PDB file of C-alpha atoms in Angstrom:
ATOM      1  CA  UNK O   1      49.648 -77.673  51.155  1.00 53.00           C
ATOM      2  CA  UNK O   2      49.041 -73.644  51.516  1.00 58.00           C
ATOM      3  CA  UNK O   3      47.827 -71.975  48.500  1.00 60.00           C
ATOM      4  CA  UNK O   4      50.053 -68.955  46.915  1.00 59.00           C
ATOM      5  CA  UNK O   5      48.386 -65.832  47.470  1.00 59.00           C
ATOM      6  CA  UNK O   6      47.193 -64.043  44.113  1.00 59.00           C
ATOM      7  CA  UNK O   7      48.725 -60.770  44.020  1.00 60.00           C
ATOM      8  CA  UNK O   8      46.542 -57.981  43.221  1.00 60.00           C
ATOM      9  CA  UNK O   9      46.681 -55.850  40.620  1.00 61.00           C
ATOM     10  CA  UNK O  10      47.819 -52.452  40.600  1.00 64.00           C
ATOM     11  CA  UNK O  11      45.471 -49.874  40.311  1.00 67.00           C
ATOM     12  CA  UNK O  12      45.943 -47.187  37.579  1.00 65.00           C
ATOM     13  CA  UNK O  13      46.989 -44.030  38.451  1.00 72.00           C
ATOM     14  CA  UNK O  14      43.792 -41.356  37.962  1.00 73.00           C
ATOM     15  CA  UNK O  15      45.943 -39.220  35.991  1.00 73.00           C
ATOM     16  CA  UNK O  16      46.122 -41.293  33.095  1.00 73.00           C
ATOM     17  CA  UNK O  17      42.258 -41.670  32.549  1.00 76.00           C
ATOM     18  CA  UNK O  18      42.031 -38.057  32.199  1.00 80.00           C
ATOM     19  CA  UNK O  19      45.085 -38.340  29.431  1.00 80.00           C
ATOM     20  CA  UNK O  20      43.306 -40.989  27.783  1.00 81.00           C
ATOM     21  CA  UNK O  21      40.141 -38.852  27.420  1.00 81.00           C
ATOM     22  CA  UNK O  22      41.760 -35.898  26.464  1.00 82.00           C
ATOM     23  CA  UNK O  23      43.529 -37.742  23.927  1.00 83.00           C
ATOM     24  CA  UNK O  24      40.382 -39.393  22.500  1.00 83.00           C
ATOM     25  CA  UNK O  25      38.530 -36.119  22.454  1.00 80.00           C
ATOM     26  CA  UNK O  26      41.971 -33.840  20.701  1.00 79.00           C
ATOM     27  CA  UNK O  27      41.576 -36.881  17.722  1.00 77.00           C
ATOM     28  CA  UNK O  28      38.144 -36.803  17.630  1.00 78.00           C
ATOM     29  CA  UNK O  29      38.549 -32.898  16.903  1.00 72.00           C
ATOM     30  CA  UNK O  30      41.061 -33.577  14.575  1.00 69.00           C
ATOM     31  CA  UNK O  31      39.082 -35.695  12.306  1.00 69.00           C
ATOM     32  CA  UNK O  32      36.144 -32.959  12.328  1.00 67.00           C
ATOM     33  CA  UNK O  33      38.423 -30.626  11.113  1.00 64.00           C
ATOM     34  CA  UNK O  34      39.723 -32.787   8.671  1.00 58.00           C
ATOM     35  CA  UNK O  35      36.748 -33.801   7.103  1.00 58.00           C
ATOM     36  CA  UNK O  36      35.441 -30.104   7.505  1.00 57.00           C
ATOM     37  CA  UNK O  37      38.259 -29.201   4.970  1.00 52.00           C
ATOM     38  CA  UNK O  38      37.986 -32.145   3.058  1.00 48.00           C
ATOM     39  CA  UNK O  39      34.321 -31.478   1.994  1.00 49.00           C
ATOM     40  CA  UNK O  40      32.650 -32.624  -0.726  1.00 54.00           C
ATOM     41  CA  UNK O  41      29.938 -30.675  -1.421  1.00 51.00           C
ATOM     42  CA  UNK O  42      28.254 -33.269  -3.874  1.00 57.00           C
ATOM     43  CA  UNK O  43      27.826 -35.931  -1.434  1.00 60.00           C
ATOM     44  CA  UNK O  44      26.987 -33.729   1.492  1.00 57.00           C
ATOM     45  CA  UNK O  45      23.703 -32.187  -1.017  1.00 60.00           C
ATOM     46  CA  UNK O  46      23.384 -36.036  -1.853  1.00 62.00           C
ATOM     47  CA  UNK O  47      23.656 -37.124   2.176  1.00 58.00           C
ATOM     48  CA  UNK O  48      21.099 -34.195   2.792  1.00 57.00           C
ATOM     49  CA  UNK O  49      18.650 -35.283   0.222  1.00 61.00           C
ATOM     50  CA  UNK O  50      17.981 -38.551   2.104  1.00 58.00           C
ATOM     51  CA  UNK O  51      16.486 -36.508   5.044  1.00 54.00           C
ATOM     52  CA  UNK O  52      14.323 -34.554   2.610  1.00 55.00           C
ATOM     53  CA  UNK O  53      12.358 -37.470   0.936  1.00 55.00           C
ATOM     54  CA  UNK O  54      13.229 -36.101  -2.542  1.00 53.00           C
ATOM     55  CA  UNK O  55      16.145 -34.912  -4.786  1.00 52.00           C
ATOM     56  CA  UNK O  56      17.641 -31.861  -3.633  1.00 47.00           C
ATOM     57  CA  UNK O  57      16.513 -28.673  -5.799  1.00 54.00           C
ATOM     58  CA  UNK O  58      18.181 -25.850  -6.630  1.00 53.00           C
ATOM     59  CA  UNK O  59      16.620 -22.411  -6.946  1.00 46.00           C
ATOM     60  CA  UNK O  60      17.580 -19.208  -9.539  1.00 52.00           C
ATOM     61  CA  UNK O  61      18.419 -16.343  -7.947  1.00 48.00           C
ATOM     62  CA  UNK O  62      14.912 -13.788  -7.927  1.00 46.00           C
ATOM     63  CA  UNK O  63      16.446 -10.070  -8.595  1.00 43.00           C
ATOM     64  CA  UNK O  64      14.514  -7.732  -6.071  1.00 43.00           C
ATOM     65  CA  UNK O  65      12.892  -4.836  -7.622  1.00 40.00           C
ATOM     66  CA  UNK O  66      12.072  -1.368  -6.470  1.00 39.00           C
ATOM     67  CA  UNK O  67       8.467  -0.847  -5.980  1.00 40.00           C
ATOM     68  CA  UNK O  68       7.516   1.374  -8.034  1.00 40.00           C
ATOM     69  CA  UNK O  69       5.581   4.679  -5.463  1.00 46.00           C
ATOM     70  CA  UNK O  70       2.017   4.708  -5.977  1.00 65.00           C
ATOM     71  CA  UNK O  71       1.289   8.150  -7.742  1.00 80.00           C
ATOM     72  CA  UNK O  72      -1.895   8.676  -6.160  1.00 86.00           C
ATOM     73  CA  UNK O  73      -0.324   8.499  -2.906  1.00 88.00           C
ATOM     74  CA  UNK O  74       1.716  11.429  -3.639  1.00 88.00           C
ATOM     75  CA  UNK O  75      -0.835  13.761  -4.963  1.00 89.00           C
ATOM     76  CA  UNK O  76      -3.193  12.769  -1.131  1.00 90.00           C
ATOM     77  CA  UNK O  77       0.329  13.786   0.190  1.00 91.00           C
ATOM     78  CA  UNK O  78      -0.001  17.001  -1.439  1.00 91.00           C
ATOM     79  CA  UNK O  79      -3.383  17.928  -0.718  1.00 92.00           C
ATOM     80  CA  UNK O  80      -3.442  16.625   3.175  1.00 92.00           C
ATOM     81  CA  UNK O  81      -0.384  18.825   4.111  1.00 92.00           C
ATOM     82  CA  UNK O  82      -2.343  22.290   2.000  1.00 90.00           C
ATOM     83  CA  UNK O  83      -6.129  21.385   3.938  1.00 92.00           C
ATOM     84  CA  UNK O  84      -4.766  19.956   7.526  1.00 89.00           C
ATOM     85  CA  UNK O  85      -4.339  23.991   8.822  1.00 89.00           C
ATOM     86  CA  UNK O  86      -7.511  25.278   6.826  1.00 92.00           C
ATOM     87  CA  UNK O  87      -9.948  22.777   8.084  1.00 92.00           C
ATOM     88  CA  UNK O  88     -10.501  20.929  11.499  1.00 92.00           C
ATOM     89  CA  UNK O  89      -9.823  17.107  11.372  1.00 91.00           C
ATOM     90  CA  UNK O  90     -13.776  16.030  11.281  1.00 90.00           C
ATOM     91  CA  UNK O  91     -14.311  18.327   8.786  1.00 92.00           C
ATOM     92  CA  UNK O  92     -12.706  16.522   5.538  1.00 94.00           C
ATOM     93  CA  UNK O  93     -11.626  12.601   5.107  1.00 93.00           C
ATOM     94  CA  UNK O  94      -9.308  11.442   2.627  1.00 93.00           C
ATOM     95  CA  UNK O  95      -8.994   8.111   0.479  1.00 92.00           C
ATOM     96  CA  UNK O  96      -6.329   6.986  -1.293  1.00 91.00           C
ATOM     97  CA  UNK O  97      -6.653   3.748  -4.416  1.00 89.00           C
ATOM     98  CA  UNK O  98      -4.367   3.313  -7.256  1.00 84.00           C
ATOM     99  CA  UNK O  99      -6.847   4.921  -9.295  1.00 86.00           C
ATOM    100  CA  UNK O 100      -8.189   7.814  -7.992  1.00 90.00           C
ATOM    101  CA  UNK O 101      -7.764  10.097  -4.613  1.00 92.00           C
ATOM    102  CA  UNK O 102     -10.894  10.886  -3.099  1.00 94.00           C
ATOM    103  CA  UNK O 103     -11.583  14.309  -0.707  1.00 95.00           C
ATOM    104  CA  UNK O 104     -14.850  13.888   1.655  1.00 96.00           C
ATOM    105  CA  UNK O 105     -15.958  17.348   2.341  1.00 95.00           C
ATOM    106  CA  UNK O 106     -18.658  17.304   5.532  1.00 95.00           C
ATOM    107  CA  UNK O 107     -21.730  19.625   5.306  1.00 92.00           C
ATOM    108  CA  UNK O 108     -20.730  21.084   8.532  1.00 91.00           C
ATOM    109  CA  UNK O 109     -17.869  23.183   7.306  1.00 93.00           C
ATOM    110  CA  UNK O 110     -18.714  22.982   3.541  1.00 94.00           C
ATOM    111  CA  UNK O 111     -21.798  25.021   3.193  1.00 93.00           C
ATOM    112  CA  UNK O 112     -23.428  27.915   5.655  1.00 91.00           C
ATOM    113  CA  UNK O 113     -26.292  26.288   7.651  1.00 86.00           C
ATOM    114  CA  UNK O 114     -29.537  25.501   5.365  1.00 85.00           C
ATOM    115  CA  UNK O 115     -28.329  26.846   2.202  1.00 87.00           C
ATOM    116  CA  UNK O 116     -25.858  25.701  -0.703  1.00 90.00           C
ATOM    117  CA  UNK O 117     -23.538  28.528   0.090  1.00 93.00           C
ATOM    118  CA  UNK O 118     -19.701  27.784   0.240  1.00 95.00           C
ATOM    119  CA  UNK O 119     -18.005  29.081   3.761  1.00 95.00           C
ATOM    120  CA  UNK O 120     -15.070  31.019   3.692  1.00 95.00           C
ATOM    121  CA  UNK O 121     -13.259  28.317   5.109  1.00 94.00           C
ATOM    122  CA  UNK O 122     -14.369  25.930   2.548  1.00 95.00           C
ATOM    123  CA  UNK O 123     -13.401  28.296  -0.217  1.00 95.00           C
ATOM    124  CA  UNK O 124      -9.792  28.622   0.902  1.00 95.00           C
ATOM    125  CA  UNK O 125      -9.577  24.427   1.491  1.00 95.00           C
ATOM    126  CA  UNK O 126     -10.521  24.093  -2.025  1.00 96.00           C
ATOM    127  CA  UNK O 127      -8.618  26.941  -3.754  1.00 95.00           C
ATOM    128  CA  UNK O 128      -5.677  24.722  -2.619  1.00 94.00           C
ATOM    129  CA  UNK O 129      -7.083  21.821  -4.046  1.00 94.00           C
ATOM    130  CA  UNK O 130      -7.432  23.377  -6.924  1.00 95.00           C
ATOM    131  CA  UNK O 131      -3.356  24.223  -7.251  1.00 93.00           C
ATOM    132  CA  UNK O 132      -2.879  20.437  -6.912  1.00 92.00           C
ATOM    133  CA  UNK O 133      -5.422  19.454  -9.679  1.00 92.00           C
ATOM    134  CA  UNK O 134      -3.622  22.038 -11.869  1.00 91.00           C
ATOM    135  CA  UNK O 135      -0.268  20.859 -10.992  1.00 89.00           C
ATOM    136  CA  UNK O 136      -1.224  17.343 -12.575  1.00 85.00           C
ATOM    137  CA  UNK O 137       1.410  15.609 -15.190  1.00 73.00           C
ATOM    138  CA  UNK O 138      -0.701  13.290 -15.960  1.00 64.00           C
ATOM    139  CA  UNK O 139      -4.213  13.160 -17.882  1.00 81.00           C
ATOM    140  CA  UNK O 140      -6.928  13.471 -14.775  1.00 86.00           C
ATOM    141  CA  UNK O 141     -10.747  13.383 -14.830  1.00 92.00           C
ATOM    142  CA  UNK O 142     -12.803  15.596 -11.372  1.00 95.00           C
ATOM    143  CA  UNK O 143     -15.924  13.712 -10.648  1.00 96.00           C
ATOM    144  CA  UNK O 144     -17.806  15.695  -7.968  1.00 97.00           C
ATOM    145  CA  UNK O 145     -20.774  13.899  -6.479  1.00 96.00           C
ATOM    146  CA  UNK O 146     -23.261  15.342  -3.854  1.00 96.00           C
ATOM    147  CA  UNK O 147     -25.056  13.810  -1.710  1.00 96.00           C
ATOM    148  CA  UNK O 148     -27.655  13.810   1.034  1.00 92.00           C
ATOM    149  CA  UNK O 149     -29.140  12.401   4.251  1.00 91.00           C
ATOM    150  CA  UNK O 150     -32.766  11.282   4.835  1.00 88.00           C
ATOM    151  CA  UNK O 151     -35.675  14.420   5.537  1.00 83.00           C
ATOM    152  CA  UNK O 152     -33.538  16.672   3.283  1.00 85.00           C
ATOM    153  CA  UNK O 153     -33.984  19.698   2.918  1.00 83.00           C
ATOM    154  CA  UNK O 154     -35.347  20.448   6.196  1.00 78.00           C
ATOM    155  CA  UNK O 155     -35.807  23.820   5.031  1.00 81.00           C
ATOM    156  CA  UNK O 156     -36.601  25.578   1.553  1.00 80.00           C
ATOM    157  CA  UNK O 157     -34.101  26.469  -0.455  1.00 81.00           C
ATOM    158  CA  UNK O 158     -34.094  28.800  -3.470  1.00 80.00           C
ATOM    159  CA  UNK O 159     -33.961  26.619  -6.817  1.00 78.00           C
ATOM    160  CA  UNK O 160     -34.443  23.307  -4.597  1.00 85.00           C
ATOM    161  CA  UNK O 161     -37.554  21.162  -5.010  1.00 85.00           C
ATOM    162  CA  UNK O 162     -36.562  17.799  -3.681  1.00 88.00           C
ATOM    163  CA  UNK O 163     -33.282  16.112  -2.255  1.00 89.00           C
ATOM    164  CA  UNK O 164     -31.902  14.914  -5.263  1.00 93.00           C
ATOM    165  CA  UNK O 165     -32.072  18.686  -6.419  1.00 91.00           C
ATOM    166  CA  UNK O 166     -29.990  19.277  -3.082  1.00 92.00           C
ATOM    167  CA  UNK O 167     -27.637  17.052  -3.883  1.00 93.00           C
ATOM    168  CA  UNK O 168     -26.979  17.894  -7.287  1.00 94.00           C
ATOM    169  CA  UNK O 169     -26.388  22.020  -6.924  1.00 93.00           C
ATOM    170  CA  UNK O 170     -24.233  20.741  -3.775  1.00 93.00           C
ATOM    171  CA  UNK O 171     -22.191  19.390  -5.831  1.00 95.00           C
ATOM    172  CA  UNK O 172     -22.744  22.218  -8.688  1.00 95.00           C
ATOM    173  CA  UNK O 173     -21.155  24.751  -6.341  1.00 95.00           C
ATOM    174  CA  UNK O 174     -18.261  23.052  -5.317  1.00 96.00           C
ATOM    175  CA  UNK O 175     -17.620  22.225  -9.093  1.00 96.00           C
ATOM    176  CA  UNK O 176     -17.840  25.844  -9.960  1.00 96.00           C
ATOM    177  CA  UNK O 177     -15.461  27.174  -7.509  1.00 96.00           C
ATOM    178  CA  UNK O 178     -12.821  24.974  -9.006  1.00 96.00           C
ATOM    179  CA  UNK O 179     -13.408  25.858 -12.157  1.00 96.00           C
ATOM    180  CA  UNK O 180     -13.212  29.354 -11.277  1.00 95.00           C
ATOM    181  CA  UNK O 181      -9.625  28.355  -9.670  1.00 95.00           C
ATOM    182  CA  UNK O 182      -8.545  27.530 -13.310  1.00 93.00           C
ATOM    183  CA  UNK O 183      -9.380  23.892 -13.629  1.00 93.00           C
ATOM    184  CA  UNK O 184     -10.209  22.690 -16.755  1.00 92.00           C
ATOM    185  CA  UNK O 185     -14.037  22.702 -17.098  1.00 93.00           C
ATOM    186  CA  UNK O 186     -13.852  20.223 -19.515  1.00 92.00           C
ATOM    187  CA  UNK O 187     -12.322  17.573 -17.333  1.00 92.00           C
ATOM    188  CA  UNK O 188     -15.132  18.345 -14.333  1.00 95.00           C
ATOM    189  CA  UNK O 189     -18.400  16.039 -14.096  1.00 93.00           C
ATOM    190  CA  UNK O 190     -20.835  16.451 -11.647  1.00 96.00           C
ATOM    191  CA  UNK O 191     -23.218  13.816  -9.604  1.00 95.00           C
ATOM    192  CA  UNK O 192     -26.333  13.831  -7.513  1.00 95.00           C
ATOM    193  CA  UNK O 193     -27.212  10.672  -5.562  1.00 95.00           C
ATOM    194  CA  UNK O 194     -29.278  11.952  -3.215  1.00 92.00           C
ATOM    195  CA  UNK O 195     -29.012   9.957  -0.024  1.00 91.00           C
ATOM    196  CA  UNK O 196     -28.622   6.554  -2.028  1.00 93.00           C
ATOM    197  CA  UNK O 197     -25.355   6.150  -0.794  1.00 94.00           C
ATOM    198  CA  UNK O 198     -25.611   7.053   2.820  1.00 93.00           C
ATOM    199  CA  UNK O 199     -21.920   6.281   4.994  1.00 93.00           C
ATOM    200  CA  UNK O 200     -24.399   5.533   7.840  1.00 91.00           C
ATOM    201  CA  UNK O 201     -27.907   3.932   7.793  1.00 90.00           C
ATOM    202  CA  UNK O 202     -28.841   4.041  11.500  1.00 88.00           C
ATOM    203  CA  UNK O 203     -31.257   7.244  12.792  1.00 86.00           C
ATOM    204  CA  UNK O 204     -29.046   9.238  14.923  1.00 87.00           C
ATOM    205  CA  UNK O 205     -29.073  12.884  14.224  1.00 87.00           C
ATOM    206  CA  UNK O 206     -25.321  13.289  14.393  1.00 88.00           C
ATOM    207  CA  UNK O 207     -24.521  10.314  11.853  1.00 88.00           C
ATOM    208  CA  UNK O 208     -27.215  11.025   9.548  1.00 90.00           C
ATOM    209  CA  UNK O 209     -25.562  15.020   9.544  1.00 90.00           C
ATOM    210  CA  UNK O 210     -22.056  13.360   8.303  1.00 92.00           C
ATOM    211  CA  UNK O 211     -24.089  12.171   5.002  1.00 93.00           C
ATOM    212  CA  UNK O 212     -24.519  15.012   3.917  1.00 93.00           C
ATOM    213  CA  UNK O 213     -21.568  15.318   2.046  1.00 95.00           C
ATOM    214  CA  UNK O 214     -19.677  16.178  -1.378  1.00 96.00           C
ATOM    215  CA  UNK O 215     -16.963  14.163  -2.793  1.00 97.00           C
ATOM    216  CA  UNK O 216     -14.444  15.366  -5.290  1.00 96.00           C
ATOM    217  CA  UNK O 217     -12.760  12.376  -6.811  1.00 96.00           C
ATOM    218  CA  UNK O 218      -9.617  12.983  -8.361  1.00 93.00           C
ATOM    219  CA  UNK O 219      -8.838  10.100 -11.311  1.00 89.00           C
ATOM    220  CA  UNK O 220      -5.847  10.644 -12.258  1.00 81.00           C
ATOM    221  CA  UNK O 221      -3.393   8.434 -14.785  1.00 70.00           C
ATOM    222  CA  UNK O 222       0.202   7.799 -13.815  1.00 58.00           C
ATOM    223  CA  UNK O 223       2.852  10.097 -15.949  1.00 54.00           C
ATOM    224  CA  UNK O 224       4.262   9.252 -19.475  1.00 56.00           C
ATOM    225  CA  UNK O 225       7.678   8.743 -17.661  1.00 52.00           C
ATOM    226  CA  UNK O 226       6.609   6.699 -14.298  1.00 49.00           C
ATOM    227  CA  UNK O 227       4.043   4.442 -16.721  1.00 49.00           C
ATOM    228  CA  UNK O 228       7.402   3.451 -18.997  1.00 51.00           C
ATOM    229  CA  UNK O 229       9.481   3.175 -16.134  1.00 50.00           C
ATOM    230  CA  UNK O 230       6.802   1.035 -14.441  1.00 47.00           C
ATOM    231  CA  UNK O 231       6.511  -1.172 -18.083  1.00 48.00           C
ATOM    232  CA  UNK O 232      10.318  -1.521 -18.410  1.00 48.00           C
ATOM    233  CA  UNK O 233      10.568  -2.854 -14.994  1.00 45.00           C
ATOM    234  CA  UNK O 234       7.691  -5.816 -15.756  1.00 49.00           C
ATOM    235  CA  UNK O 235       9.016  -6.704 -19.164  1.00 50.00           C
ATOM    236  CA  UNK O 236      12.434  -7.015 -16.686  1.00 49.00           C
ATOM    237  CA  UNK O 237      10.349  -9.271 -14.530  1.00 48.00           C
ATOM    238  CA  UNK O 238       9.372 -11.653 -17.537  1.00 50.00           C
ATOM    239  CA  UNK O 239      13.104 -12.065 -18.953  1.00 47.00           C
ATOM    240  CA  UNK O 240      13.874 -15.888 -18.481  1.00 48.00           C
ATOM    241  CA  UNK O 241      16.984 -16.539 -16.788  1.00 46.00           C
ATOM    242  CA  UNK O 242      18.512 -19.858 -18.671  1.00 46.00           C
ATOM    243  CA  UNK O 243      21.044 -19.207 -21.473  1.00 45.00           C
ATOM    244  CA  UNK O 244      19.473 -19.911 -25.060  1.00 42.00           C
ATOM    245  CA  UNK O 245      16.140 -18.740 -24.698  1.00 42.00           C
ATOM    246  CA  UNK O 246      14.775 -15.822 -26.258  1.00 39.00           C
ATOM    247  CA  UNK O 247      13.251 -12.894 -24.570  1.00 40.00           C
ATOM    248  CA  UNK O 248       9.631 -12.017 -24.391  1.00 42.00           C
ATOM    249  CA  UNK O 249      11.013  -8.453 -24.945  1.00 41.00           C
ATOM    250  CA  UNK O 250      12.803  -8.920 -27.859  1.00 43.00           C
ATOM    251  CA  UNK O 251      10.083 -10.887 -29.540  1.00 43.00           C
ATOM    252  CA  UNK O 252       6.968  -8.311 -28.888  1.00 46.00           C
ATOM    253  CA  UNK O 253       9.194  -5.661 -30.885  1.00 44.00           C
ATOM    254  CA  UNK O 254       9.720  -8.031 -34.094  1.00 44.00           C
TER     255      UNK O 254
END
């Protein structure tokens, strides 16, 4: 007896398959949008947590504050942009701290060649540096300090017996020039170290010429107004953020 012959299967048409995928994908963007809408945003910090190994935290908000310009800087400002035509660029270094501004003057174009002599040059660099000390809100102190290299003097000098001599009346002249340019002789002080405090210890000729030096240190305090603006903004700083708590402020007055 012949066996019926199985009939096959139609095959579906290649159309469809691409419907049925672009049907799964338009519900599976659906539901993202659903649940995007839908959000909960308890669970999702409580979902997010699990990946972190520990509770999720929460953090205050941190106010930004202006910092508060460095007064120093501007007085360096002041004296740079008076100096910068009168002498050449290796002739004067500048320093700049929070606490004081110090001006390097070189030997070179301080003083005429073996003597303690101001040069015309330096006289005009420090006439201007004068006008800034002058100009000075705040209270200010002018420490000059002289110094010198190893051998000096390497010639005599009237009224010099030794290099600490030198280095003093080095520093005496350039003190007395300011003073004579109306700064306040009671807020000058004058220093001789000799060459105790050399910038350079090796024996070369040319670095052993840039210690001999005066510096003119320039310690000044920040003004009435700028110190309490400077205060307020700390005690700002210290205020606690959570509601019922006192302030620090409030509780330093009483």
């Amino acid at each position: 007896m012949a066996r019926k012959k199985k009939e096959e299967c139609k095959s579906v048409p290649a159309w469809l398959t691409s419907f049925s995928d672009l049907m799964s994908l338009l519900l599976t963007f659906f539901i993202l949008l659903y649940s995007m809408s839908t959000l909960d945003i308890t669970k999702a910090m409580k979902f997010l947590s699990y990946f972190q190994g520990e509770k999720a935290k929460t953090f205050k908000q941190i106010s930004i504050v202006k910092p508060i310009k460095i007064y120093t800087e501007d007085v360096a400002r002041k004296i740079k942009k008076l100096i910068k035509r009168l002498l050449p660029v290796y002739g004067y270094q500048l320093v700049v701290t929070e606490q004081y501004v110090m001006i390097r003057l070189f030997n070179k174009i301080l003083f005429e060649k073996d003597t303690v002599k101001l040069t015309p040059q330096a006289k005009k660099a420090l006439e201007k540096i004068a006008q800034v000390i002058k100009s000075l809100n705040g209270n200010y102190r002018v420490r000059v300090e002289g110094h010198t290299s190893k051998g000096e003097p390497t010639k005599p000098i009237k009224g010099v017996n030794d290099s600490w001599d030198l280095s003093i009346l080095r520093a005496t002249q350039v003190a007395k020039y300011l003073i004579s340019k109306g700064v306040d002789p009671k807020k000058v002080f004058v220093v001789g170290y000799d060459a105790t405090r050399p910038l350079y210890t090796w024996n070369n000729p040319i670095l052993q010429a840039r210690n001999r030096r005066v510096e003119i240190y320039l310690e000044v305090a920040v003004p009435k107004e700028e110190e309490e603006e400077k205060v307020l903004i700390k005690k700002k700083e210290k205020l606690p953020t959570k509601g019922g708590e006192e302030r620090k402020a409030s509780s330093e007055k009483r």
